[in-house]
Structure formats: structure tokens, C-alpha cells
Amino acid sequence: MIGTTELMIILGVAALIFGSSKLPSIARDVGKALGEVNKAEKELEKLKSDFTSEIQSSIQDPIQSSIQSTIDSAIGSEQEMISEEESSEPDDIEEFPEPGRDHEPDIEDRIKGEAVKYIGSKFKSKMFR
């Protein structure tokens, strides 16, 4: 933005160059020109916004809707597969015994056998000394 001092200098130079009698008409012409420039700038902005909205409606929206429908169908098929997998029972799964129940007697038998051997050896060593 032009400050007060700069504006006074510009007006002084313009008065020296063009003369004080022509200065009001020059200022009027400059004002009209600036108004026309502002008007043209607003028109260009409007054209730009119209153009971008037209491009969006004719190109971007159909592409976006196509992508969205592809995503929706992929999600739907995945959900179908998941629900089918959840509803069907697999036939090829083997039943394993409950952990600890079927294996405990074997471990218990081994521990008891080892304990009996140990106690027997200690008993024999004390008896036959």
C-alpha cells in the first residue's frame, strides 16, 4: 500500500510533468482504468470457478462414483466371504484331547515309578548296611 508521503511525492511529480490543469482529468482516467482492471479481475475469477466446477461435474464426479462403487462391491464380497466362513463348519479339523487330562496319567505314572524306585533304593541301602 502506498503511504501518505509517497502519494504526495507522486502527485508533485505528476503536477510538474503534466501541469496542474490536466491533473484532475488524468486522475479521473486512472480511476476509470483501475475500475476496469478490478472488473476484469472479478470476471476472470468467476470464469475460473465456473470452469473448475464444470470439470468437476463432468470428469471428477463420474470417476469418483466409479471408484466408490468398486470399493463398495469389494467390501460387499469380502463381507459375504466372512459370513460364509463363519456359518460353515469345517469338516477336516481333528479333535484333540483336552490338554492335561489324557496326558496326566502318563506323567503321574512315570513320577510314581521314579519315586518308588528312589524310595526302594534308599530303603535297600539302609536295610542292607
mmCIF file of C-alpha atoms in Angstrom:
data_model
loop_
_atom_site.group_PDB
_atom_site.id
_atom_site.type_symbol
_atom_site.label_atom_id
_atom_site.label_comp_id
_atom_site.label_asym_id
_atom_site.label_seq_id
_atom_site.Cartn_x
_atom_site.Cartn_y
_atom_site.Cartn_z
ATOM 1 C CA MET A 1 0.000 0.000 0.000
ATOM 2 C CA ILE A 2 1.201 3.473 -0.759
ATOM 3 C CA GLY A 3 1.837 5.702 2.251
ATOM 4 C CA THR A 4 0.901 9.397 2.561
ATOM 5 C CA THR A 5 4.427 10.641 1.909
ATOM 6 C CA GLU A 6 4.799 8.531 -1.228
ATOM 7 C CA LEU A 7 1.418 9.686 -2.518
ATOM 8 C CA MET A 8 2.415 13.356 -2.066
ATOM 9 C CA ILE A 9 5.662 12.769 -3.963
ATOM 10 C CA ILE A 10 3.822 11.053 -6.838
ATOM 11 C CA LEU A 11 1.249 13.875 -7.040
ATOM 12 C CA GLY A 12 4.036 16.500 -7.008
ATOM 13 C CA VAL A 13 5.925 14.785 -9.843
ATOM 14 C CA ALA A 14 2.685 14.357 -11.843
ATOM 15 C CA ALA A 15 1.863 18.071 -11.387
ATOM 16 C CA LEU A 16 5.324 19.024 -12.635
ATOM 17 C CA ILE A 17 5.136 16.750 -15.683
ATOM 18 C CA PHE A 18 1.517 17.237 -16.807
ATOM 19 C CA GLY A 19 0.688 20.613 -15.297
ATOM 20 C CA SER A 20 -1.895 21.415 -12.682
ATOM 21 C CA SER A 21 -4.709 21.982 -15.203
ATOM 22 C CA LYS A 22 -4.565 18.417 -16.652
ATOM 23 C CA LEU A 23 -4.086 16.670 -13.292
ATOM 24 C CA PRO A 24 -7.850 16.206 -12.472
ATOM 25 C CA SER A 25 -8.621 14.637 -15.862
ATOM 26 C CA ILE A 26 -5.598 12.304 -15.593
ATOM 27 C CA ALA A 27 -6.683 11.225 -12.100
ATOM 28 C CA ARG A 28 -10.199 10.553 -13.428
ATOM 29 C CA ASP A 29 -8.818 8.434 -16.296
ATOM 30 C CA VAL A 30 -6.538 6.473 -13.943
ATOM 31 C CA GLY A 31 -9.503 5.808 -11.624
ATOM 32 C CA LYS A 32 -11.615 4.528 -14.537
ATOM 33 C CA ALA A 33 -8.755 2.291 -15.701
ATOM 34 C CA LEU A 34 -8.315 0.826 -12.210
ATOM 35 C CA GLY A 35 -12.069 0.179 -12.036
ATOM 36 C CA GLU A 36 -11.949 -1.677 -15.359
ATOM 37 C CA VAL A 37 -8.966 -3.751 -14.175
ATOM 38 C CA ASN A 38 -10.830 -4.730 -10.990
ATOM 39 C CA LYS A 39 -13.934 -5.619 -13.013
ATOM 40 C CA ALA A 40 -11.883 -7.795 -15.401
ATOM 41 C CA GLU A 41 -10.181 -9.496 -12.443
ATOM 42 C CA LYS A 42 -13.578 -10.406 -10.927
ATOM 43 C CA GLU A 43 -14.762 -11.781 -14.274
ATOM 44 C CA LEU A 44 -11.646 -13.946 -14.565
ATOM 45 C CA GLU A 45 -12.208 -15.320 -11.057
ATOM 46 C CA LYS A 46 -15.824 -16.153 -11.965
ATOM 47 C CA LEU A 47 -14.730 -17.886 -15.182
ATOM 48 C CA LYS A 48 -12.142 -19.862 -13.254
ATOM 49 C CA SER A 49 -14.671 -21.041 -10.654
ATOM 50 C CA ASP A 50 -17.209 -21.928 -13.389
ATOM 51 C CA PHE A 51 -14.558 -23.869 -15.297
ATOM 52 C CA THR A 52 -13.401 -25.834 -12.257
ATOM 53 C CA SER A 53 -16.979 -26.699 -11.253
ATOM 54 C CA GLU A 54 -17.716 -27.843 -14.825
ATOM 55 C CA ILE A 55 -14.603 -30.016 -14.875
ATOM 56 C CA GLN A 56 -15.532 -31.473 -11.519
ATOM 57 C CA SER A 57 -19.066 -32.316 -12.605
ATOM 58 C CA SER A 58 -18.068 -33.771 -15.979
ATOM 59 C CA ILE A 59 -14.843 -35.615 -15.095
ATOM 60 C CA GLN A 60 -14.180 -35.943 -11.392
ATOM 61 C CA ASP A 61 -17.686 -36.933 -10.224
ATOM 62 C CA PRO A 62 -18.095 -39.916 -12.617
ATOM 63 C CA ILE A 63 -14.609 -41.183 -11.777
ATOM 64 C CA GLN A 64 -15.228 -40.782 -8.067
ATOM 65 C CA SER A 65 -18.586 -42.577 -8.262
ATOM 66 C CA SER A 66 -16.985 -45.411 -10.254
ATOM 67 C CA ILE A 67 -14.234 -45.796 -7.670
ATOM 68 C CA GLN A 68 -16.772 -45.702 -4.838
ATOM 69 C CA SER A 69 -18.925 -48.401 -6.470
ATOM 70 C CA THR A 70 -15.834 -50.593 -6.937
ATOM 71 C CA ILE A 71 -14.914 -50.141 -3.287
ATOM 72 C CA ASP A 72 -18.480 -50.881 -2.172
ATOM 73 C CA SER A 73 -18.655 -54.082 -4.237
ATOM 74 C CA ALA A 74 -15.278 -55.236 -2.905
ATOM 75 C CA ILE A 75 -16.391 -54.619 0.665
ATOM 76 C CA GLY A 76 -19.661 -56.445 -0.004
ATOM 77 C CA SER A 77 -17.923 -59.509 -1.430
ATOM 78 C CA GLU A 78 -15.486 -59.575 1.498
ATOM 79 C CA GLN A 79 -18.375 -59.402 3.955
ATOM 80 C CA GLU A 80 -20.113 -62.251 2.115
ATOM 81 C CA MET A 81 -16.983 -64.401 2.303
ATOM 82 C CA ILE A 82 -16.583 -63.676 6.009
ATOM 83 C CA SER A 83 -20.207 -64.535 6.765
ATOM 84 C CA GLU A 84 -19.935 -67.767 4.728
ATOM 85 C CA GLU A 85 -16.788 -68.761 6.607
ATOM 86 C CA GLU A 86 -18.427 -68.043 9.947
ATOM 87 C CA SER A 87 -21.576 -70.008 9.094
ATOM 88 C CA SER A 88 -19.879 -73.115 7.691
ATOM 89 C CA GLU A 89 -18.284 -75.699 9.990
ATOM 90 C CA PRO A 90 -15.029 -77.167 8.726
ATOM 91 C CA ASP A 91 -15.071 -80.981 8.356
ATOM 92 C CA ASP A 92 -11.338 -81.615 8.265
ATOM 93 C CA ILE A 93 -10.423 -80.421 11.765
ATOM 94 C CA GLU A 94 -9.190 -83.187 14.066
ATOM 95 C CA GLU A 95 -10.411 -83.297 17.605
ATOM 96 C CA PHE A 96 -7.512 -83.145 20.007
ATOM 97 C CA PRO A 97 -7.823 -84.421 23.549
ATOM 98 C CA GLU A 98 -8.233 -81.912 26.301
ATOM 99 C CA PRO A 99 -4.790 -80.806 27.428
ATOM 100 C CA GLY A 100 -3.655 -82.270 30.700
ATOM 101 C CA ARG A 101 -6.405 -84.855 31.142
ATOM 102 C CA ASP A 102 -5.192 -87.571 28.769
ATOM 103 C CA HIS A 103 -1.542 -86.859 29.403
ATOM 104 C CA GLU A 104 -1.623 -86.553 33.190
ATOM 105 C CA PRO A 105 -1.837 -90.282 33.972
ATOM 106 C CA ASP A 106 1.273 -90.977 31.899
ATOM 107 C CA ILE A 107 3.216 -88.284 33.688
ATOM 108 C CA GLU A 108 1.799 -89.338 37.047
ATOM 109 C CA ASP A 109 2.726 -92.964 36.374
ATOM 110 C CA ARG A 110 6.272 -92.005 35.481
ATOM 111 C CA ILE A 111 6.620 -89.801 38.550
ATOM 112 C CA LYS A 112 5.229 -92.547 40.799
ATOM 113 C CA GLY A 113 7.520 -95.118 39.220
ATOM 114 C CA GLU A 114 10.562 -92.919 39.706
ATOM 115 C CA ALA A 115 9.534 -92.192 43.299
ATOM 116 C CA VAL A 116 9.085 -95.900 44.055
ATOM 117 C CA LYS A 117 12.495 -96.692 42.572
ATOM 118 C CA TYR A 118 14.141 -93.918 44.563
ATOM 119 C CA ILE A 119 12.466 -94.887 47.825
ATOM 120 C CA GLY A 120 13.209 -98.560 47.157
ATOM 121 C CA SER A 121 16.883 -97.872 46.556
ATOM 122 C CA LYS A 122 17.129 -95.776 49.729
ATOM 123 C CA PHE A 123 15.282 -98.421 51.712
ATOM 124 C CA LYS A 124 17.519 -101.225 50.411
ATOM 125 C CA SER A 125 20.667 -99.248 51.127
ATOM 126 C CA LYS A 126 19.589 -98.692 54.747
ATOM 127 C CA MET A 127 18.380 -102.255 55.262
ATOM 128 C CA PHE A 128 21.467 -103.975 53.938
ATOM 129 C CA ARG A 129 24.191 -101.918 55.605
#
